[in-house]
Every structure is written in structure tokens, then in C-alpha cells.
PDB file of C-alpha atoms and ligand atoms in Angstrom:
ATOM      1  CA  UNK A   1     101.337 -60.686   9.758  1.00 84.00           C
ATOM      2  CA  UNK A   2      99.131 -61.942   6.373  1.00 93.00           C
ATOM      3  CA  UNK A   3      96.800 -59.409   5.835  1.00 96.00           C
ATOM      4  CA  UNK A   4      93.485 -62.799   5.949  1.00 98.00           C
ATOM      5  CA  UNK A   5      90.730 -60.190   5.132  1.00 98.00           C
ATOM      6  CA  UNK A   6      92.367 -59.294   1.874  1.00 98.00           C
ATOM      7  CA  UNK A   7      92.779 -62.363   1.167  1.00 98.00           C
ATOM      8  CA  UNK A   8      89.461 -63.770   1.287  1.00 98.00           C
ATOM      9  CA  UNK A   9      88.429 -60.135  -0.785  1.00 98.00           C
ATOM     10  CA  UNK A  10      90.369 -61.469  -3.196  1.00 98.00           C
ATOM     11  CA  UNK A  11      89.250 -64.854  -3.565  1.00 98.00           C
ATOM     12  CA  UNK A  12      85.074 -63.625  -3.280  1.00 98.00           C
ATOM     13  CA  UNK A  13      85.741 -61.461  -6.212  1.00 98.00           C
ATOM     14  CA  UNK A  14      88.127 -64.394  -8.205  1.00 97.00           C
ATOM     15  CA  UNK A  15      84.642 -66.252  -7.572  1.00 97.00           C
ATOM     16  CA  UNK A  16      82.090 -64.379  -8.681  1.00 95.00           C
ATOM     17  CA  UNK A  17      83.931 -64.062 -11.541  1.00 96.00           C
ATOM     18  CA  UNK A  18      84.438 -67.216 -12.304  1.00 96.00           C
ATOM     19  CA  UNK A  19      81.954 -68.774 -15.917  1.00 95.00           C
ATOM     20  CA  UNK A  20      82.044 -71.873 -14.627  1.00 96.00           C
ATOM     21  CA  UNK A  21      80.880 -72.347 -12.077  1.00 97.00           C
ATOM     22  CA  UNK A  22      80.500 -76.249 -11.974  1.00 97.00           C
ATOM     23  CA  UNK A  23      77.293 -78.135 -11.268  1.00 97.00           C
ATOM     24  CA  UNK A  24      75.119 -79.235  -8.428  1.00 97.00           C
ATOM     25  CA  UNK A  25      74.233 -82.317  -7.540  1.00 96.00           C
ATOM     26  CA  UNK A  26      70.949 -83.278  -8.426  1.00 93.00           C
ATOM     27  CA  UNK A  27      71.462 -86.968  -7.260  1.00 94.00           C
ATOM     28  CA  UNK A  28      69.576 -86.153  -3.857  1.00 95.00           C
ATOM     29  CA  UNK A  29      66.917 -83.655  -4.862  1.00 96.00           C
ATOM     30  CA  UNK A  30      66.433 -81.011  -2.535  1.00 96.00           C
ATOM     31  CA  UNK A  31      69.978 -79.843  -2.786  1.00 96.00           C
ATOM     32  CA  UNK A  32      69.480 -79.206  -7.032  1.00 96.00           C
ATOM     33  CA  UNK A  33      67.838 -75.991  -5.357  1.00 96.00           C
ATOM     34  CA  UNK A  34      70.038 -74.398  -4.543  1.00 97.00           C
ATOM     35  CA  UNK A  35      71.826 -70.963  -6.710  1.00 96.00           C
ATOM     36  CA  UNK A  36      74.487 -71.973  -8.382  1.00 97.00           C
ATOM     37  CA  UNK A  37      76.592 -68.633  -8.423  1.00 97.00           C
ATOM     38  CA  UNK A  38      75.835 -68.818  -4.444  1.00 97.00           C
ATOM     39  CA  UNK A  39      79.996 -67.728  -2.496  1.00 98.00           C
ATOM     40  CA  UNK A  40      81.209 -67.807   1.324  1.00 98.00           C
ATOM     41  CA  UNK A  41      84.568 -68.626   2.866  1.00 98.00           C
ATOM     42  CA  UNK A  42      85.336 -68.402   7.254  1.00 98.00           C
ATOM     43  CA  UNK A  43      88.891 -68.193   8.521  1.00 98.00           C
ATOM     44  CA  UNK A  44      89.548 -68.186  12.019  1.00 98.00           C
ATOM     45  CA  UNK A  45      93.183 -68.441  13.533  1.00 98.00           C
ATOM     46  CA  UNK A  46      94.657 -69.941  16.792  1.00 97.00           C
ATOM     47  CA  UNK A  47      93.814 -66.957  18.631  1.00 97.00           C
ATOM     48  CA  UNK A  48      90.119 -67.366  16.861  1.00 97.00           C
ATOM     49  CA  UNK A  49      90.463 -63.567  15.104  1.00 98.00           C
ATOM     50  CA  UNK A  50      87.746 -64.212  11.993  1.00 98.00           C
ATOM     51  CA  UNK A  51      87.601 -63.009   8.525  1.00 98.00           C
ATOM     52  CA  UNK A  52      85.147 -63.113   6.185  1.00 98.00           C
ATOM     53  CA  UNK A  53      83.791 -62.831   2.538  1.00 98.00           C
ATOM     54  CA  UNK A  54      80.650 -63.745   0.628  1.00 98.00           C
ATOM     55  CA  UNK A  55      77.936 -65.359   2.272  1.00 98.00           C
ATOM     56  CA  UNK A  56      79.342 -67.126   4.857  1.00 98.00           C
ATOM     57  CA  UNK A  57      75.834 -67.093   7.474  1.00 98.00           C
ATOM     58  CA  UNK A  58      73.994 -68.322   4.805  1.00 98.00           C
ATOM     59  CA  UNK A  59      73.529 -72.033   5.619  1.00 98.00           C
ATOM     60  CA  UNK A  60      74.264 -75.041   3.765  1.00 98.00           C
ATOM     61  CA  UNK A  61      73.718 -79.184   2.891  1.00 98.00           C
ATOM     62  CA  UNK A  62      77.346 -80.388   4.514  1.00 98.00           C
ATOM     63  CA  UNK A  63      76.362 -83.804   3.819  1.00 98.00           C
ATOM     64  CA  UNK A  64      79.976 -85.948   3.660  1.00 98.00           C
ATOM     65  CA  UNK A  65      81.471 -83.487   5.928  1.00 98.00           C
ATOM     66  CA  UNK A  66      79.827 -85.200   8.820  1.00 98.00           C
ATOM     67  CA  UNK A  67      81.151 -88.009   7.656  1.00 98.00           C
ATOM     68  CA  UNK A  68      83.670 -86.436  10.808  1.00 98.00           C
ATOM     69  CA  UNK A  69      82.428 -85.654  13.053  1.00 98.00           C
ATOM     70  CA  UNK A  70      80.069 -88.663  13.551  1.00 98.00           C
ATOM     71  CA  UNK A  71      83.798 -90.840  13.509  1.00 98.00           C
ATOM     72  CA  UNK A  72      84.687 -88.273  16.629  1.00 98.00           C
ATOM     73  CA  UNK A  73      82.249 -89.219  17.931  1.00 98.00           C
ATOM     74  CA  UNK A  74      82.820 -92.623  17.395  1.00 98.00           C
ATOM     75  CA  UNK A  75      86.371 -93.216  17.993  1.00 97.00           C
ATOM     76  CA  UNK A  76      85.303 -91.175  21.680  1.00 96.00           C
ATOM     77  CA  UNK A  77      82.695 -93.954  22.698  1.00 97.00           C
ATOM     78  CA  UNK A  78      84.361 -97.086  21.930  1.00 97.00           C
ATOM     79  CA  UNK A  79      87.752 -95.891  20.879  1.00 96.00           C
ATOM     80  CA  UNK A  80      89.821 -98.058  18.368  1.00 96.00           C
ATOM     81  CA  UNK A  81      86.920-101.037  18.415  1.00 98.00           C
ATOM     82  CA  UNK A  82      86.129 -98.666  14.966  1.00 98.00           C
ATOM     83  CA  UNK A  83      88.854 -99.458  13.473  1.00 97.00           C
ATOM     84  CA  UNK A  84      88.517-103.762  13.145  1.00 97.00           C
ATOM     85  CA  UNK A  85      85.529-102.667  11.225  1.00 98.00           C
ATOM     86  CA  UNK A  86      86.614 -99.618   9.158  1.00 98.00           C
ATOM     87  CA  UNK A  87      89.654 -99.193   7.726  1.00 97.00           C
ATOM     88  CA  UNK A  88      92.133 -96.690   7.452  1.00 97.00           C
ATOM     89  CA  UNK A  89      92.589 -96.877   3.920  1.00 95.00           C
ATOM     90  CA  UNK A  90      92.306 -94.631   0.881  1.00 95.00           C
ATOM     91  CA  UNK A  91      89.953 -96.483  -2.022  1.00 89.00           C
ATOM     92  CA  UNK A  92      91.238 -94.554  -5.082  1.00 87.00           C
ATOM     93  CA  UNK A  93      87.005 -95.051  -5.766  1.00 86.00           C
ATOM     94  CA  UNK A  94      84.056 -92.467  -5.741  1.00 86.00           C
ATOM     95  CA  UNK A  95      82.265 -92.045  -2.523  1.00 85.00           C
ATOM     96  CA  UNK A  96      79.863 -94.183  -3.190  1.00 87.00           C
ATOM     97  CA  UNK A  97      81.231 -97.088  -5.131  1.00 89.00           C
ATOM     98  CA  UNK A  98      80.715-100.608  -3.778  1.00 90.00           C
ATOM     99  CA  UNK A  99      82.912-102.773  -6.147  1.00 85.00           C
ATOM    100  CA  UNK A 100      85.802-102.560  -3.531  1.00 88.00           C
ATOM    101  CA  UNK A 101      83.575-103.162  -0.303  1.00 91.00           C
ATOM    102  CA  UNK A 102      82.843-106.704  -2.166  1.00 89.00           C
ATOM    103  CA  UNK A 103      85.854-107.423  -2.582  1.00 87.00           C
ATOM    104  CA  UNK A 104      87.353-106.507   1.174  1.00 91.00           C
ATOM    105  CA  UNK A 105      84.547-108.670   2.314  1.00 92.00           C
ATOM    106  CA  UNK A 106      82.331-105.942   4.234  1.00 96.00           C
ATOM    107  CA  UNK A 107      85.413-104.052   5.238  1.00 96.00           C
ATOM    108  CA  UNK A 108      85.059-100.537   4.371  1.00 96.00           C
ATOM    109  CA  UNK A 109      88.488 -99.072   2.775  1.00 95.00           C
ATOM    110  CA  UNK A 110      87.622 -96.021   5.103  1.00 96.00           C
ATOM    111  CA  UNK A 111      85.610 -94.028   7.498  1.00 97.00           C
ATOM    112  CA  UNK A 112      84.581 -91.274   4.604  1.00 97.00           C
ATOM    113  CA  UNK A 113      83.932 -92.429   2.076  1.00 96.00           C
ATOM    114  CA  UNK A 114      79.548 -93.106   2.145  1.00 96.00           C
ATOM    115  CA  UNK A 115      79.592 -97.662   3.505  1.00 96.00           C
ATOM    116  CA  UNK A 116      82.344 -96.234   5.836  1.00 97.00           C
ATOM    117  CA  UNK A 117      80.383 -93.709   6.757  1.00 98.00           C
ATOM    118  CA  UNK A 118      77.214 -95.873   7.044  1.00 98.00           C
ATOM    119  CA  UNK A 119      78.671 -98.320   9.416  1.00 98.00           C
ATOM    120  CA  UNK A 120      80.089 -95.669  11.557  1.00 98.00           C
ATOM    121  CA  UNK A 121      76.572 -94.913  12.068  1.00 98.00           C
ATOM    122  CA  UNK A 122      75.705 -98.801  12.750  1.00 98.00           C
ATOM    123  CA  UNK A 123      78.237 -97.676  15.910  1.00 98.00           C
ATOM    124  CA  UNK A 124      76.869 -94.504  16.443  1.00 98.00           C
ATOM    125  CA  UNK A 125      72.719 -96.679  16.765  1.00 98.00           C
ATOM    126  CA  UNK A 126      74.335 -99.525  18.411  1.00 98.00           C
ATOM    127  CA  UNK A 127      75.958 -97.132  21.795  1.00 98.00           C
ATOM    128  CA  UNK A 128      73.719 -93.955  22.071  1.00 98.00           C
ATOM    129  CA  UNK A 129      69.707 -93.731  23.493  1.00 98.00           C
ATOM    130  CA  UNK A 130      68.768 -91.571  21.336  1.00 98.00           C
ATOM    131  CA  UNK A 131      71.388 -91.442  18.104  1.00 98.00           C
ATOM    132  CA  UNK A 132      69.086 -88.757  16.088  1.00 98.00           C
ATOM    133  CA  UNK A 133      69.278 -86.339  19.449  1.00 98.00           C
ATOM    134  CA  UNK A 134      72.483 -86.955  20.935  1.00 98.00           C
ATOM    135  CA  UNK A 135      74.768 -86.773  18.003  1.00 98.00           C
ATOM    136  CA  UNK A 136      72.720 -83.407  16.787  1.00 98.00           C
ATOM    137  CA  UNK A 137      73.428 -82.393  20.812  1.00 98.00           C
ATOM    138  CA  UNK A 138      77.524 -83.301  20.851  1.00 98.00           C
ATOM    139  CA  UNK A 139      77.906 -82.104  17.052  1.00 98.00           C
ATOM    140  CA  UNK A 140      76.341 -78.336  19.602  1.00 98.00           C
ATOM    141  CA  UNK A 141      78.117 -78.048  21.557  1.00 98.00           C
ATOM    142  CA  UNK A 142      80.950 -78.396  19.893  1.00 98.00           C
ATOM    143  CA  UNK A 143      80.082 -75.454  18.281  1.00 98.00           C
ATOM    144  CA  UNK A 144      79.414 -74.278  21.328  1.00 97.00           C
ATOM    145  CA  UNK A 145      75.903 -73.220  18.542  1.00 98.00           C
ATOM    146  CA  UNK A 146      72.167 -74.360  19.774  1.00 98.00           C
ATOM    147  CA  UNK A 147      71.012 -73.198  16.316  1.00 98.00           C
ATOM    148  CA  UNK A 148      71.837 -75.890  14.885  1.00 98.00           C
ATOM    149  CA  UNK A 149      69.956 -78.444  12.996  1.00 98.00           C
ATOM    150  CA  UNK A 150      69.266 -80.892  11.061  1.00 98.00           C
ATOM    151  CA  UNK A 151      67.958 -80.162   7.774  1.00 98.00           C
ATOM    152  CA  UNK A 152      64.572 -82.627   7.531  1.00 98.00           C
ATOM    153  CA  UNK A 153      63.877 -81.821   3.715  1.00 98.00           C
ATOM    154  CA  UNK A 154      66.900 -82.915   3.191  1.00 98.00           C
ATOM    155  CA  UNK A 155      67.079 -85.872   4.998  1.00 98.00           C
ATOM    156  CA  UNK A 156      63.266 -86.781   3.400  1.00 98.00           C
ATOM    157  CA  UNK A 157      64.762 -86.405  -0.013  1.00 97.00           C
ATOM    158  CA  UNK A 158      68.042 -88.323   0.235  1.00 97.00           C
ATOM    159  CA  UNK A 159      65.842 -91.246   2.078  1.00 97.00           C
ATOM    160  CA  UNK A 160      63.865 -91.411  -1.105  1.00 96.00           C
ATOM    161  CA  UNK A 161      66.706 -91.386  -4.113  1.00 96.00           C
ATOM    162  CA  UNK A 162      69.214 -93.216  -1.817  1.00 96.00           C
ATOM    163  CA  UNK A 163      69.267 -95.814  -3.269  1.00 96.00           C
ATOM    164  CA  UNK A 164      72.226 -96.774  -3.711  1.00 96.00           C
ATOM    165  CA  UNK A 165      73.020 -96.679   0.200  1.00 97.00           C
ATOM    166  CA  UNK A 166      70.496 -98.891   0.577  1.00 98.00           C
ATOM    167  CA  UNK A 167      72.657-101.265  -1.634  1.00 96.00           C
ATOM    168  CA  UNK A 168      75.626 -99.988   0.810  1.00 97.00           C
ATOM    169  CA  UNK A 169      73.499-100.380   3.631  1.00 97.00           C
ATOM    170  CA  UNK A 170      72.640-104.327   2.693  1.00 97.00           C
ATOM    171  CA  UNK A 171      76.049-105.322   1.190  1.00 96.00           C
ATOM    172  CA  UNK A 172      77.399-104.666   4.526  1.00 97.00           C
ATOM    173  CA  UNK A 173      74.002-106.442   6.254  1.00 98.00           C
ATOM    174  CA  UNK A 174      75.053-109.447   4.399  1.00 97.00           C
ATOM    175  CA  UNK A 175      78.985-109.557   5.737  1.00 97.00           C
ATOM    176  CA  UNK A 176      77.838-109.033   9.239  1.00 97.00           C
ATOM    177  CA  UNK A 177      79.244-105.462   9.054  1.00 98.00           C
ATOM    178  CA  UNK A 178      76.085-103.932  10.078  1.00 98.00           C
ATOM    179  CA  UNK A 179      74.029-105.164  13.309  1.00 98.00           C
ATOM    180  CA  UNK A 180      70.672-103.059  13.353  1.00 98.00           C
ATOM    181  CA  UNK A 181      67.781-103.105  10.797  1.00 98.00           C
ATOM    182  CA  UNK A 182      69.516-100.712   7.496  1.00 98.00           C
ATOM    183  CA  UNK A 183      66.160 -98.901   7.276  1.00 98.00           C
ATOM    184  CA  UNK A 184      67.489 -97.555  11.393  1.00 98.00           C
ATOM    185  CA  UNK A 185      70.685 -97.394  10.184  1.00 98.00           C
ATOM    186  CA  UNK A 186      69.799 -95.544   6.824  1.00 98.00           C
ATOM    187  CA  UNK A 187      67.755 -92.997   9.068  1.00 98.00           C
ATOM    188  CA  UNK A 188      70.099 -91.416  10.576  1.00 98.00           C
ATOM    189  CA  UNK A 189      72.817 -91.344   8.641  1.00 98.00           C
ATOM    190  CA  UNK A 190      70.492 -89.467   5.764  1.00 98.00           C
ATOM    191  CA  UNK A 191      69.785 -87.602   9.085  1.00 98.00           C
ATOM    192  CA  UNK A 192      73.643 -86.593  10.035  1.00 98.00           C
ATOM    193  CA  UNK A 193      74.541 -85.418   6.234  1.00 98.00           C
ATOM    194  CA  UNK A 194      71.838 -82.964   6.208  1.00 98.00           C
ATOM    195  CA  UNK A 195      73.510 -81.501   8.726  1.00 98.00           C
ATOM    196  CA  UNK A 196      72.848 -77.081   7.878  1.00 98.00           C
ATOM    197  CA  UNK A 197      75.304 -74.909   9.143  1.00 98.00           C
ATOM    198  CA  UNK A 198      76.666 -71.292   7.103  1.00 98.00           C
ATOM    199  CA  UNK A 199      80.802 -70.532   6.426  1.00 98.00           C
ATOM    200  CA  UNK A 200      81.345 -70.032  10.452  1.00 98.00           C
ATOM    201  CA  UNK A 201      79.642 -72.274  11.473  1.00 98.00           C
ATOM    202  CA  UNK A 202      80.896 -74.773  10.149  1.00 98.00           C
ATOM    203  CA  UNK A 203      84.961 -73.603  11.013  1.00 98.00           C
ATOM    204  CA  UNK A 204      83.796 -73.039  14.603  1.00 98.00           C
ATOM    205  CA  UNK A 205      83.228 -77.200  14.229  1.00 98.00           C
ATOM    206  CA  UNK A 206      86.544 -77.824  13.106  1.00 98.00           C
ATOM    207  CA  UNK A 207      87.951 -75.436  15.084  1.00 98.00           C
ATOM    208  CA  UNK A 208      88.422 -78.662  17.245  1.00 98.00           C
ATOM    209  CA  UNK A 209      90.832 -80.899  15.149  1.00 98.00           C
ATOM    210  CA  UNK A 210      93.402 -77.714  14.075  1.00 98.00           C
ATOM    211  CA  UNK A 211      93.356 -77.391  17.940  1.00 98.00           C
ATOM    212  CA  UNK A 212      94.462 -81.017  19.291  1.00 98.00           C
ATOM    213  CA  UNK A 213      91.016 -81.784  19.931  1.00 98.00           C
ATOM    214  CA  UNK A 214      90.064 -78.764  22.137  1.00 98.00           C
ATOM    215  CA  UNK A 215      86.858 -76.392  20.846  1.00 98.00           C
ATOM    216  CA  UNK A 216      87.177 -73.436  21.022  1.00 97.00           C
ATOM    217  CA  UNK A 217      85.876 -72.987  24.493  1.00 97.00           C
ATOM    218  CA  UNK A 218      88.389 -74.814  25.302  1.00 97.00           C
ATOM    219  CA  UNK A 219      87.296 -78.012  26.371  1.00 97.00           C
ATOM    220  CA  UNK A 220      89.080 -81.322  25.510  1.00 97.00           C
ATOM    221  CA  UNK A 221      86.340 -83.692  22.738  1.00 97.00           C
ATOM    222  CA  UNK A 222      89.708 -85.442  21.381  1.00 97.00           C
ATOM    223  CA  UNK A 223      93.139 -87.263  22.473  1.00 97.00           C
ATOM    224  CA  UNK A 224      95.767 -85.580  20.486  1.00 97.00           C
ATOM    225  CA  UNK A 225      96.775 -89.148  19.284  1.00 97.00           C
ATOM    226  CA  UNK A 226      92.348 -89.331  18.416  1.00 97.00           C
ATOM    227  CA  UNK A 227      92.884 -85.651  16.204  1.00 98.00           C
ATOM    228  CA  UNK A 228      95.782 -87.232  14.990  1.00 98.00           C
ATOM    229  CA  UNK A 229      94.512 -90.380  13.365  1.00 97.00           C
ATOM    230  CA  UNK A 230      90.764 -88.241  12.494  1.00 98.00           C
ATOM    231  CA  UNK A 231      93.125 -85.080  10.666  1.00 98.00           C
ATOM    232  CA  UNK A 232      95.209 -87.949   8.458  1.00 98.00           C
ATOM    233  CA  UNK A 233      92.629 -89.891   6.845  1.00 98.00           C
ATOM    234  CA  UNK A 234      91.056 -86.400   5.828  1.00 98.00           C
ATOM    235  CA  UNK A 235      94.702 -86.032   5.149  1.00 97.00           C
ATOM    236  CA  UNK A 236      94.399 -89.136   2.881  1.00 97.00           C
ATOM    237  CA  UNK A 237      90.558 -89.251   1.830  1.00 97.00           C
ATOM    238  CA  UNK A 238      88.619 -86.615   2.868  1.00 97.00           C
ATOM    239  CA  UNK A 239      88.357 -85.774  -1.217  1.00 96.00           C
ATOM    240  CA  UNK A 240      88.164 -89.282  -1.898  1.00 90.00           C
ATOM    241  CA  UNK A 241      89.930 -89.913  -6.117  1.00 92.00           C
ATOM    242  CA  UNK A 242      90.490 -86.019  -5.511  1.00 95.00           C
ATOM    243  CA  UNK A 243      92.469 -86.039  -2.601  1.00 96.00           C
ATOM    244  CA  UNK A 244      96.035 -87.075  -4.373  1.00 96.00           C
ATOM    245  CA  UNK A 245      94.516 -83.411  -6.362  1.00 97.00           C
ATOM    246  CA  UNK A 246      93.674 -81.162  -3.136  1.00 97.00           C
ATOM    247  CA  UNK A 247      97.121 -82.134  -0.923  1.00 98.00           C
ATOM    248  CA  UNK A 248      98.351 -81.521  -4.226  1.00 98.00           C
ATOM    249  CA  UNK A 249      97.016 -78.188  -4.462  1.00 97.00           C
ATOM    250  CA  UNK A 250      96.028 -77.046  -1.602  1.00 98.00           C
ATOM    251  CA  UNK A 251      98.355 -78.935   1.218  1.00 98.00           C
ATOM    252  CA  UNK A 252      95.645 -78.902   3.984  1.00 98.00           C
ATOM    253  CA  UNK A 253      93.933 -81.840   4.936  1.00 98.00           C
ATOM    254  CA  UNK A 254      90.194 -81.700   4.855  1.00 98.00           C
ATOM    255  CA  UNK A 255      86.774 -82.415   4.024  1.00 98.00           C
ATOM    256  CA  UNK A 256      84.381 -81.720   1.595  1.00 98.00           C
ATOM    257  CA  UNK A 257      80.462 -82.370  -0.098  1.00 98.00           C
ATOM    258  CA  UNK A 258      77.992 -82.249  -2.039  1.00 97.00           C
ATOM    259  CA  UNK A 259      76.583 -79.941  -0.651  1.00 98.00           C
ATOM    260  CA  UNK A 260      79.272 -78.078  -2.008  1.00 98.00           C
ATOM    261  CA  UNK A 261      81.272 -76.789   1.295  1.00 98.00           C
ATOM    262  CA  UNK A 262      84.902 -78.064   2.011  1.00 98.00           C
ATOM    263  CA  UNK A 263      86.241 -77.206   5.571  1.00 98.00           C
ATOM    264  CA  UNK A 264      90.120 -77.602   6.159  1.00 98.00           C
ATOM    265  CA  UNK A 265      93.246 -76.454   8.321  1.00 98.00           C
ATOM    266  CA  UNK A 266      96.875 -75.836   8.923  1.00 98.00           C
ATOM    267  CA  UNK A 267      96.687 -77.380  13.077  1.00 98.00           C
ATOM    268  CA  UNK A 268      98.002 -74.853  15.498  1.00 98.00           C
ATOM    269  CA  UNK A 269      97.153 -72.432  12.876  1.00 98.00           C
ATOM    270  CA  UNK A 270      93.631 -72.182  10.819  1.00 98.00           C
ATOM    271  CA  UNK A 271      90.593 -73.522   9.790  1.00 98.00           C
ATOM    272  CA  UNK A 272      89.129 -72.784   6.447  1.00 98.00           C
ATOM    273  CA  UNK A 273      85.286 -73.661   5.263  1.00 98.00           C
ATOM    274  CA  UNK A 274      84.574 -72.867   1.366  1.00 98.00           C
ATOM    275  CA  UNK A 275      81.053 -72.682   0.472  1.00 98.00           C
ATOM    276  CA  UNK A 276      80.262 -73.552  -4.150  1.00 98.00           C
ATOM    277  CA  UNK A 277      77.578 -75.560  -4.514  1.00 98.00           C
ATOM    278  CA  UNK A 278      78.507 -76.398  -8.222  1.00 98.00           C
ATOM    279  CA  UNK A 279      81.058 -79.564  -8.161  1.00 97.00           C
ATOM    280  CA  UNK A 280      83.155 -80.715 -10.239  1.00 96.00           C
ATOM    281  CA  UNK A 281      83.287 -84.935 -12.280  1.00 94.00           C
ATOM    282  CA  UNK A 282      84.714 -86.066  -8.962  1.00 93.00           C
ATOM    283  CA  UNK A 283      82.319 -84.836  -6.468  1.00 94.00           C
ATOM    284  CA  UNK A 284      84.017 -81.975  -4.753  1.00 96.00           C
ATOM    285  CA  UNK A 285      83.467 -78.725  -5.088  1.00 98.00           C
ATOM    286  CA  UNK A 286      84.866 -76.998  -7.494  1.00 98.00           C
ATOM    287  CA  UNK A 287      85.246 -72.750  -7.022  1.00 98.00           C
ATOM    288  CA  UNK A 288      86.340 -73.975  -2.503  1.00 98.00           C
ATOM    289  CA  UNK A 289      88.893 -76.267  -4.549  1.00 98.00           C
ATOM    290  CA  UNK A 290      90.615 -72.703  -6.387  1.00 98.00           C
ATOM    291  CA  UNK A 291      90.177 -70.698  -4.121  1.00 98.00           C
ATOM    292  CA  UNK A 292      92.263 -72.763  -1.122  1.00 98.00           C
ATOM    293  CA  UNK A 293      95.171 -73.293  -3.475  1.00 98.00           C
ATOM    294  CA  UNK A 294      94.914 -70.229  -4.406  1.00 98.00           C
ATOM    295  CA  UNK A 295      94.917 -69.805   0.384  1.00 98.00           C
ATOM    296  CA  UNK A 296      97.483 -71.427   0.797  1.00 98.00           C
ATOM    297  CA  UNK A 297      99.794 -70.143  -2.838  1.00 98.00           C
ATOM    298  CA  UNK A 298      99.434 -66.860  -1.279  1.00 97.00           C
ATOM    299  CA  UNK A 299     100.168 -67.310   2.378  1.00 97.00           C
ATOM    300  CA  UNK A 300     101.592 -70.032   1.623  1.00 97.00           C
ATOM    301  CA  UNK A 301     101.222 -71.835   4.868  1.00 98.00           C
ATOM    302  CA  UNK A 302     100.451 -75.571   3.852  1.00 98.00           C
ATOM    303  CA  UNK A 303     101.414 -78.036   5.711  1.00 98.00           C
ATOM    304  CA  UNK A 304     103.842 -78.420   3.464  1.00 96.00           C
TER     305      UNK A 304
HETATM  306  O1  DON B   1      75.397 -90.288   1.248  1.00 51.01           O
HETATM  307  C1  DON B   1      75.536 -89.980  -0.477  1.00 51.01           C
HETATM  308  O2  DON B   1      75.705 -89.911  -1.297  1.00 51.01           O
HETATM  309  C2  DON B   1      75.818 -88.299   0.441  1.00 51.01           C
HETATM  310  N1  DON B   1      74.232 -88.027   1.672  1.00 51.01           N
HETATM  311  C3  DON B   1      76.714 -87.689   1.198  1.00 51.01           C
HETATM  312  C4  DON B   1      78.504 -87.771  -0.198  1.00 51.01           C
HETATM  313  C5  DON B   1      78.983 -86.692   0.148  1.00 51.01           C
HETATM  314  O3  DON B   1      78.482 -85.253  -0.037  1.00 51.01           O
HETATM  315  C6  DON B   1      79.567 -87.094  -0.987  1.00 51.01           C
HETATM  316  N2  DON B   1      81.066 -85.918  -0.729  1.00 51.01           N
HETATM  317  N3  DON B   1      81.448 -85.127  -1.642  1.00 51.01           N
END
């Protein structure tokens, strides 16, 4: 029997002793207010035993991690038609790059880079009556937690400075791959990215990707085939131009966000979230990646 608690405690200790904690994202000014010394980790196993260390109950901005949840909702609503508007190949490019979008005629490489997530946001805006409210309820329902909410200050902050996302949305529009108004779609997208969660809430939400589409209460949100597709995209695209490095070091499907969160899981075994707001040059949490490398090395548990 693996002593997860012992491993998480030692990971937390190693993180607090680490001198170089990475650099906080400041292109969204509101995110720059967070203290770089924060570190939290939470793990839930398939039997729903919970293990924590550090600041696992302090909330942070989940940012790009939300792209997995919007993709799930869109797949549930329109099924395989999603893939007509967004591809499923790793980009090898940073999350906010636009060059491939032009080269490939407005079809984003995958739903986890910004242009791809903006297309998914467009699908949700078309499909939902009250997009922001309905998406929030979807996430709350998966997590079984009505306290989860948007951080309006973060959403407004990104709206004021998200020039590259405006550029991406306009480029998509010029290719006919954005049906709604740029402002309406980006308002939804910035709110989606502003979702605040702590490591426990994030782990509870992503339990279903580890558990064949069933949440902690055993309600089905995705078919087994849909989970296969989403998990494959997390493995190949979840860390942008560092997806190869994450698979190499950690060996789990997962997703990162510029708020410093990472969630990763071993199907049918465990789901784990880390939070450390300092990022490496590729925009992924520096200590979060180190922590997960240590976890899969010490437990000898990875998909490989
Ligand atoms: O659109 C953006 O730039 C942010 N709202 C999300 C980017 C992000 O989290 C990239 N992840 N590492």
C-alpha cells in the first residue's frame, strides 16, 4: 500500500525549500498580486481517500485548466461535430501563438491552445441560453460544490489586457470559424478562465476524467469514448510546447493554467492537483511540474 500522505508531505517540504520558484504571470495584472511562495497539493484515489499538503484549500485562478471543462460541455452538447471546427494535433507552439492559425485557415490545432478554446467558447455561446450561468452550473454540478465561482476581478483584468485573444478571435472570425460577436465570445472565455478553485475542488472536478466519465457521486457526464478523446488531448496538448516534457517527466495526462495550477491523473487510480504560482518560461507551474515528477517517480505510478 502506497503511503500517499508521506509522499505529499515530503513534496511540500521540498517545494518550500526550493529557491527558484519561477515567475508569476503578469500579463493578466490581477494574477500578479499572488504570493510566489504559495504551494499546495491534493490527491484523491479511486476509492475517494483524500491526501493533502501545503495550502491545498487556498483558491487560485484555474485559467487554461477550464478549457478541458468547456470542451467536455461542448462535446456533451454537439458531440463529434466539435472536430469540424478544431483539430486534435499538438501545436508545438506556445498557448497564445497565432501563426499556425493563419497557416491552417482558421482551424486551431487543438482545443487547449487559446484559439481552439475560443472556438469552443463560441460553440457554448451558440448552444446555451445563459452561457456564463449554465457553464458555471455545469462545473458546480460535476464538482458537487455550489461555492465554486468566477473571479470577476480576474475576468475584467484579462478583458482589459487580452489583446492577443482579441487578435485570435478576430482572425477566427475572418475565416468564418466564429459565429458570434468577438466581444460576446471573449466575455464568456475570460469568465471561464477566471474560475477560482483550490486544489481540493480542482481534484474533485477532474475525478470524472480519471473515473471513465463518472463524477464522485457516480453521475455520468461523459461517455467512455468521450473521456478517451479528452484525456488523449490532455496528454498530447495539455502543456502546449512542453507536452512532450510533461509526458517524459511525469507520464500522466493533465492540464496546466497560468494561475499556477496543474491537475493530472492516472485513469482508474488517482487524481492530483498542485498549485504553485511561479511559472517556467513555457508558462507551466515550475514547482508543480517538479512535484508531479517526484510523485510518479516515487510511487512508480504513471501511464507508462
Ligand atoms: O487566454 C489566456 O491567455 C489565459 N486566460 C489562459 C492562458 C493559460 O492559462 C495558459 N496556460 N498555461
